[in-house]
PDB file of C-alpha atoms in Angstrom:
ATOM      1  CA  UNK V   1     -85.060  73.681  51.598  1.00  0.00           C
ATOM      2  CA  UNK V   2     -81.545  72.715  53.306  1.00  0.00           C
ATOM      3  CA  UNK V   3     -79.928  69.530  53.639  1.00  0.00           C
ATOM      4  CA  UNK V   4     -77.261  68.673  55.966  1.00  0.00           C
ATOM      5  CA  UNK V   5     -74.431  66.367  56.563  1.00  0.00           C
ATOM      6  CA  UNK V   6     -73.208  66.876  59.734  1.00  0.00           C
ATOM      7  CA  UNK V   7     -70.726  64.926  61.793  1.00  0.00           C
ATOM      8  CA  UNK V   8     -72.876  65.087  64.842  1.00  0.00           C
ATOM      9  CA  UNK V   9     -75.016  62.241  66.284  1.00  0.00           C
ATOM     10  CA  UNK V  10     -78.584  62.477  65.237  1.00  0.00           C
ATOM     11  CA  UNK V  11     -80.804  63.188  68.597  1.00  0.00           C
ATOM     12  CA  UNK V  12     -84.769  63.101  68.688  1.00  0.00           C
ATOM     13  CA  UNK V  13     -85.836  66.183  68.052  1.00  0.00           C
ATOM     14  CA  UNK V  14     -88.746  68.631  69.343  1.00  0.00           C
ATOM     15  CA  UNK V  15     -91.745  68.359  67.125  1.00  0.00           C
ATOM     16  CA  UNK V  16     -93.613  71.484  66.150  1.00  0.00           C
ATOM     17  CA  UNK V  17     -96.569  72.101  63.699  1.00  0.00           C
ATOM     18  CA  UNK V  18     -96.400  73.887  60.206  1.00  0.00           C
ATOM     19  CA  UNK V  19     -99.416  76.998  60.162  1.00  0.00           C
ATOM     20  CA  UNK V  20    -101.660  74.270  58.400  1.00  0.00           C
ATOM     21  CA  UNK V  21    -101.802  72.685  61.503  1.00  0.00           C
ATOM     22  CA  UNK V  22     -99.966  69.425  59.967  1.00  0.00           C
ATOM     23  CA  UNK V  23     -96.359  68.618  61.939  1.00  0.00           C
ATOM     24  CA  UNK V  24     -93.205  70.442  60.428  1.00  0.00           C
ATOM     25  CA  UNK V  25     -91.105  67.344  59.498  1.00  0.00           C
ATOM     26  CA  UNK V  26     -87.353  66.759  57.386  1.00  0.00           C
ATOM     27  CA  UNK V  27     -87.291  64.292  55.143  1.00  0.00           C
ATOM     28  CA  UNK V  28     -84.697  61.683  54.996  1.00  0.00           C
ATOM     29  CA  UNK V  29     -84.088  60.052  50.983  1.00  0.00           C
ATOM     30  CA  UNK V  30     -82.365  57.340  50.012  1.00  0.00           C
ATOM     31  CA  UNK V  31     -82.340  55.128  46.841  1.00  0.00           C
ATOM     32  CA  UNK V  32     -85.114  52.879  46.218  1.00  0.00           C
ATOM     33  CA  UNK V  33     -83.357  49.458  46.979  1.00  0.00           C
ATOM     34  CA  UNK V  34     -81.781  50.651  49.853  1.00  0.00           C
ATOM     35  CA  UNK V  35     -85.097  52.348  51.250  1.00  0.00           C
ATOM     36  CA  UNK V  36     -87.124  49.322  50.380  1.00  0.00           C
ATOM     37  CA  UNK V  37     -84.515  47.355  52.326  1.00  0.00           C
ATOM     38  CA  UNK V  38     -84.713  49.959  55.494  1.00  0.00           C
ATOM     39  CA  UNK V  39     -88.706  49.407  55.501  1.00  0.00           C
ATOM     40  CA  UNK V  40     -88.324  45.822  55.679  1.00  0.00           C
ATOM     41  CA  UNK V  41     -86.328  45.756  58.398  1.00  0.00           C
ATOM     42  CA  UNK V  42     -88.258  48.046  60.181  1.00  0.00           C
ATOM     43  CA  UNK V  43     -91.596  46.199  59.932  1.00  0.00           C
ATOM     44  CA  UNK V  44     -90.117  43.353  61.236  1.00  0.00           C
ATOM     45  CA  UNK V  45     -89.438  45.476  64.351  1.00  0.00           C
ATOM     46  CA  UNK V  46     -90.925  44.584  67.411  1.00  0.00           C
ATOM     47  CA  UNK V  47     -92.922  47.991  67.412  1.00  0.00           C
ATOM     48  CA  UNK V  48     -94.351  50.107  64.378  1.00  0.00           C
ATOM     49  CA  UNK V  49     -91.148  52.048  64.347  1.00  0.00           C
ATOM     50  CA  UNK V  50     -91.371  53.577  60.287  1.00  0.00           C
ATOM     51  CA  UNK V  51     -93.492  56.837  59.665  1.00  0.00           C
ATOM     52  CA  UNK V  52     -94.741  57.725  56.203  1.00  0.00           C
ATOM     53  CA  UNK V  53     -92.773  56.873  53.402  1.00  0.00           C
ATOM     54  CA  UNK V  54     -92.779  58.151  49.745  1.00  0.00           C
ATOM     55  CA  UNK V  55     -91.753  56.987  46.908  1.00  0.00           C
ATOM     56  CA  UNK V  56     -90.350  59.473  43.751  1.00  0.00           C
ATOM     57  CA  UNK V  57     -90.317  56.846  40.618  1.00  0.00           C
ATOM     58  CA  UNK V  58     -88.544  59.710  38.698  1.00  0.00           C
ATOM     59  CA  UNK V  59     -85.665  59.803  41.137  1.00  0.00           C
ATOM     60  CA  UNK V  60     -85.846  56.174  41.899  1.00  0.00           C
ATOM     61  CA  UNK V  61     -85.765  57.338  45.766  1.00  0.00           C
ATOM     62  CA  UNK V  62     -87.869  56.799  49.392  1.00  0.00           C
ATOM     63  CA  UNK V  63     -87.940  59.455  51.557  1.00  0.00           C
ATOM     64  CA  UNK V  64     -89.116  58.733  54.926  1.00  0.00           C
ATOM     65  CA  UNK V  65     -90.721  61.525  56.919  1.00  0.00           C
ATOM     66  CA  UNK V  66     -88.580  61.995  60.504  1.00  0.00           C
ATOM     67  CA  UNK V  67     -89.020  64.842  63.434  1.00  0.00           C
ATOM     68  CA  UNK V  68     -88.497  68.115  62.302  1.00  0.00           C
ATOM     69  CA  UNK V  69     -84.818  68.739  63.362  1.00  0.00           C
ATOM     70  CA  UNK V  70     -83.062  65.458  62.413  1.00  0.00           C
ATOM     71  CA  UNK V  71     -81.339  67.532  59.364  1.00  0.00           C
ATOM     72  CA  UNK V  72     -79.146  69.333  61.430  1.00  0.00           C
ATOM     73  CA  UNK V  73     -77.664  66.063  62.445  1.00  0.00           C
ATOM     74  CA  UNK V  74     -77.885  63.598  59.726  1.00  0.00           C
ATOM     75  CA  UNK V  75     -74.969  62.170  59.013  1.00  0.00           C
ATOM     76  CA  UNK V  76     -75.498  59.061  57.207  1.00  0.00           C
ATOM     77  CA  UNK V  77     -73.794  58.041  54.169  1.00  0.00           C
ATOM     78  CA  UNK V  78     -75.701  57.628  50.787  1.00  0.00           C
ATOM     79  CA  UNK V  79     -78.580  59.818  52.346  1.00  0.00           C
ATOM     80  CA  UNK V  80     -79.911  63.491  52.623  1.00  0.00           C
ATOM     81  CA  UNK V  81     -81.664  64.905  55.086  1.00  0.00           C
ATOM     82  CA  UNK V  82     -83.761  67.942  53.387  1.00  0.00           C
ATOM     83  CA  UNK V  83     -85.314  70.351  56.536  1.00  0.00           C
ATOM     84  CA  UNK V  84     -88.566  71.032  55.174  1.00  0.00           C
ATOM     85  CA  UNK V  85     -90.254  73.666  57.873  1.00  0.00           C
ATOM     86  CA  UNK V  86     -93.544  72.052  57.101  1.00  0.00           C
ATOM     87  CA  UNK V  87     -92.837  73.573  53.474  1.00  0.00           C
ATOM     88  CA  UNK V  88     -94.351  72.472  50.615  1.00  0.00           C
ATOM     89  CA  UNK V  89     -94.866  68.768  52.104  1.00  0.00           C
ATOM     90  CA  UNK V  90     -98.724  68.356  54.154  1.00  0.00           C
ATOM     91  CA  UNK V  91     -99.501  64.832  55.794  1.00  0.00           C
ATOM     92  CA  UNK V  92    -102.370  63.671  53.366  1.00  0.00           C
ATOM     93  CA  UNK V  93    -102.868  60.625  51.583  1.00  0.00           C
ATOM     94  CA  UNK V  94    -102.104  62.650  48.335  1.00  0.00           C
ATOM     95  CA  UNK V  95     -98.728  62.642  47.133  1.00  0.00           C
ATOM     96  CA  UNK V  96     -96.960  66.064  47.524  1.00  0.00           C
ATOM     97  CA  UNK V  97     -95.071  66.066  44.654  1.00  0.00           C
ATOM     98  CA  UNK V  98     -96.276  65.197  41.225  1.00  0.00           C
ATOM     99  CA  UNK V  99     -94.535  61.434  39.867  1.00  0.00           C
ATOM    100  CA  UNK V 100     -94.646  60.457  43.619  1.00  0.00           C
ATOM    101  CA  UNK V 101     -96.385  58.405  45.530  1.00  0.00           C
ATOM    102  CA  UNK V 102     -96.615  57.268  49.605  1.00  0.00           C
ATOM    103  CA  UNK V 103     -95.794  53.628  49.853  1.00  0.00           C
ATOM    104  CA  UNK V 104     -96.562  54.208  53.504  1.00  0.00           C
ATOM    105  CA  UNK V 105     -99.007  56.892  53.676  1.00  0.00           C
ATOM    106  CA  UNK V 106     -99.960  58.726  56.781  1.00  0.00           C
ATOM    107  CA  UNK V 107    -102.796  57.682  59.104  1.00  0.00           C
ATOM    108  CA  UNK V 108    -101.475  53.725  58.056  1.00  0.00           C
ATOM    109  CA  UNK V 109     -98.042  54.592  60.049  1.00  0.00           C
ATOM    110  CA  UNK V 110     -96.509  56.585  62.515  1.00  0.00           C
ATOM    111  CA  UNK V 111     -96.213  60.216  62.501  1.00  0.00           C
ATOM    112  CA  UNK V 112     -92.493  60.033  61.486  1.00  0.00           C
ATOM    113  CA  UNK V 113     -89.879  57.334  61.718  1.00  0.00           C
ATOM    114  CA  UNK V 114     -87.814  57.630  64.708  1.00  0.00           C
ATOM    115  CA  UNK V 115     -84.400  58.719  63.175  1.00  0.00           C
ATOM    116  CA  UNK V 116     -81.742  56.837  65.688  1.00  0.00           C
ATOM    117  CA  UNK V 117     -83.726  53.614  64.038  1.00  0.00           C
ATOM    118  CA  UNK V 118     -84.044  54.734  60.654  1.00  0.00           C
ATOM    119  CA  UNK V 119     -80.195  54.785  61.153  1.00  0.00           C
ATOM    120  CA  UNK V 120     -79.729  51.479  62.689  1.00  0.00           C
ATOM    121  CA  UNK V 121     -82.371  50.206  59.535  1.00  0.00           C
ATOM    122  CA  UNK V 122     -80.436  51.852  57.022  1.00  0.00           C
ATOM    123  CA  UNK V 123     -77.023  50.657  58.163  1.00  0.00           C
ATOM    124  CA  UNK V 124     -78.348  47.406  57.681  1.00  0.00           C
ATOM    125  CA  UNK V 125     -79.805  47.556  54.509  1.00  0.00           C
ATOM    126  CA  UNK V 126     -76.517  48.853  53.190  1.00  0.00           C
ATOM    127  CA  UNK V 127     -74.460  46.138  54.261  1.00  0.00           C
ATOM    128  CA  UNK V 128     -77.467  43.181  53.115  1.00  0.00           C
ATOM    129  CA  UNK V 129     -76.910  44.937  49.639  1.00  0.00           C
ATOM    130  CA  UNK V 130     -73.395  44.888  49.894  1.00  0.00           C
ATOM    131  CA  UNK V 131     -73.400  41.112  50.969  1.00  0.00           C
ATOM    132  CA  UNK V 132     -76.049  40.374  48.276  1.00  0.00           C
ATOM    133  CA  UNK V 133     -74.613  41.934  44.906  1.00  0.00           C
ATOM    134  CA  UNK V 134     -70.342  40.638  45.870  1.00  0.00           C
ATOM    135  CA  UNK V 135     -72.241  37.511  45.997  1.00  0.00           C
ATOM    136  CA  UNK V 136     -72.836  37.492  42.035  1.00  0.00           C
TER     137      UNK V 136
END
């Protein structure tokens, strides 16, 4: 797996499929509050804009599935954005990885979250946080 931090603008990437058949995806993580945040914001959308999301209680961390090819531009602070190739990570209502679980699993969202609004979502969340705890 790679992650990226690149200084370019994210674009929608091409989809493509993994040899199971399932869609090759990256996988965008973020801590917990700020991810819970994001999803919020996102549901109140005025479309289903947020994909699959999981959630590692050992990391304390959401990771929200996104096109295959958003890694090579992700940019945003705080975050990673692990290319997966369809590697190791299969669109099932199973968790993939052991002390995981989906809080959005697939076939109850979209196939990923659209990564110019999981941007614009996480952006937000950040600065709601930041507002929240220099209000204590």
């Amino acid at each position: 797996m790679e992650t990226s931090q690149s200084d370019e603008p994210c674009t929608s990437p091409s989809s493509s499929a993994s040899a199971a058949g399932d869609p090759a995806c990256d996988l965008v993580t973020v801590p917990a509050r700020q991810g819970l945040e994001a999803v919020d914001i996102l549901r109140r959308g005025a479309a289903d804009a947020v994909g699959p999301v999981l959630h590692d209680d050992g990391c304390d961390t959401l990771g929200f599935l996104v096109p295959a090819g958003t890694a090579a531009g992700w940019d945003v602070p705080g975050s990673t954005c692990t290319k997966t190739d369809g590697r190791g990570l299969r669109l099932n209502p199973a968790a993939p990885v052991e002390g995981s679980d989906w809080l959005l699993p697939p076939g109850e969202a979209d196939l990923a979250t659209d990564p110019v609004v999981l941007r614009r979502a996480l952006g937000e969340a950040a600065r709601m946080i930041e507002a929240a705890d220099s209000c204590r």
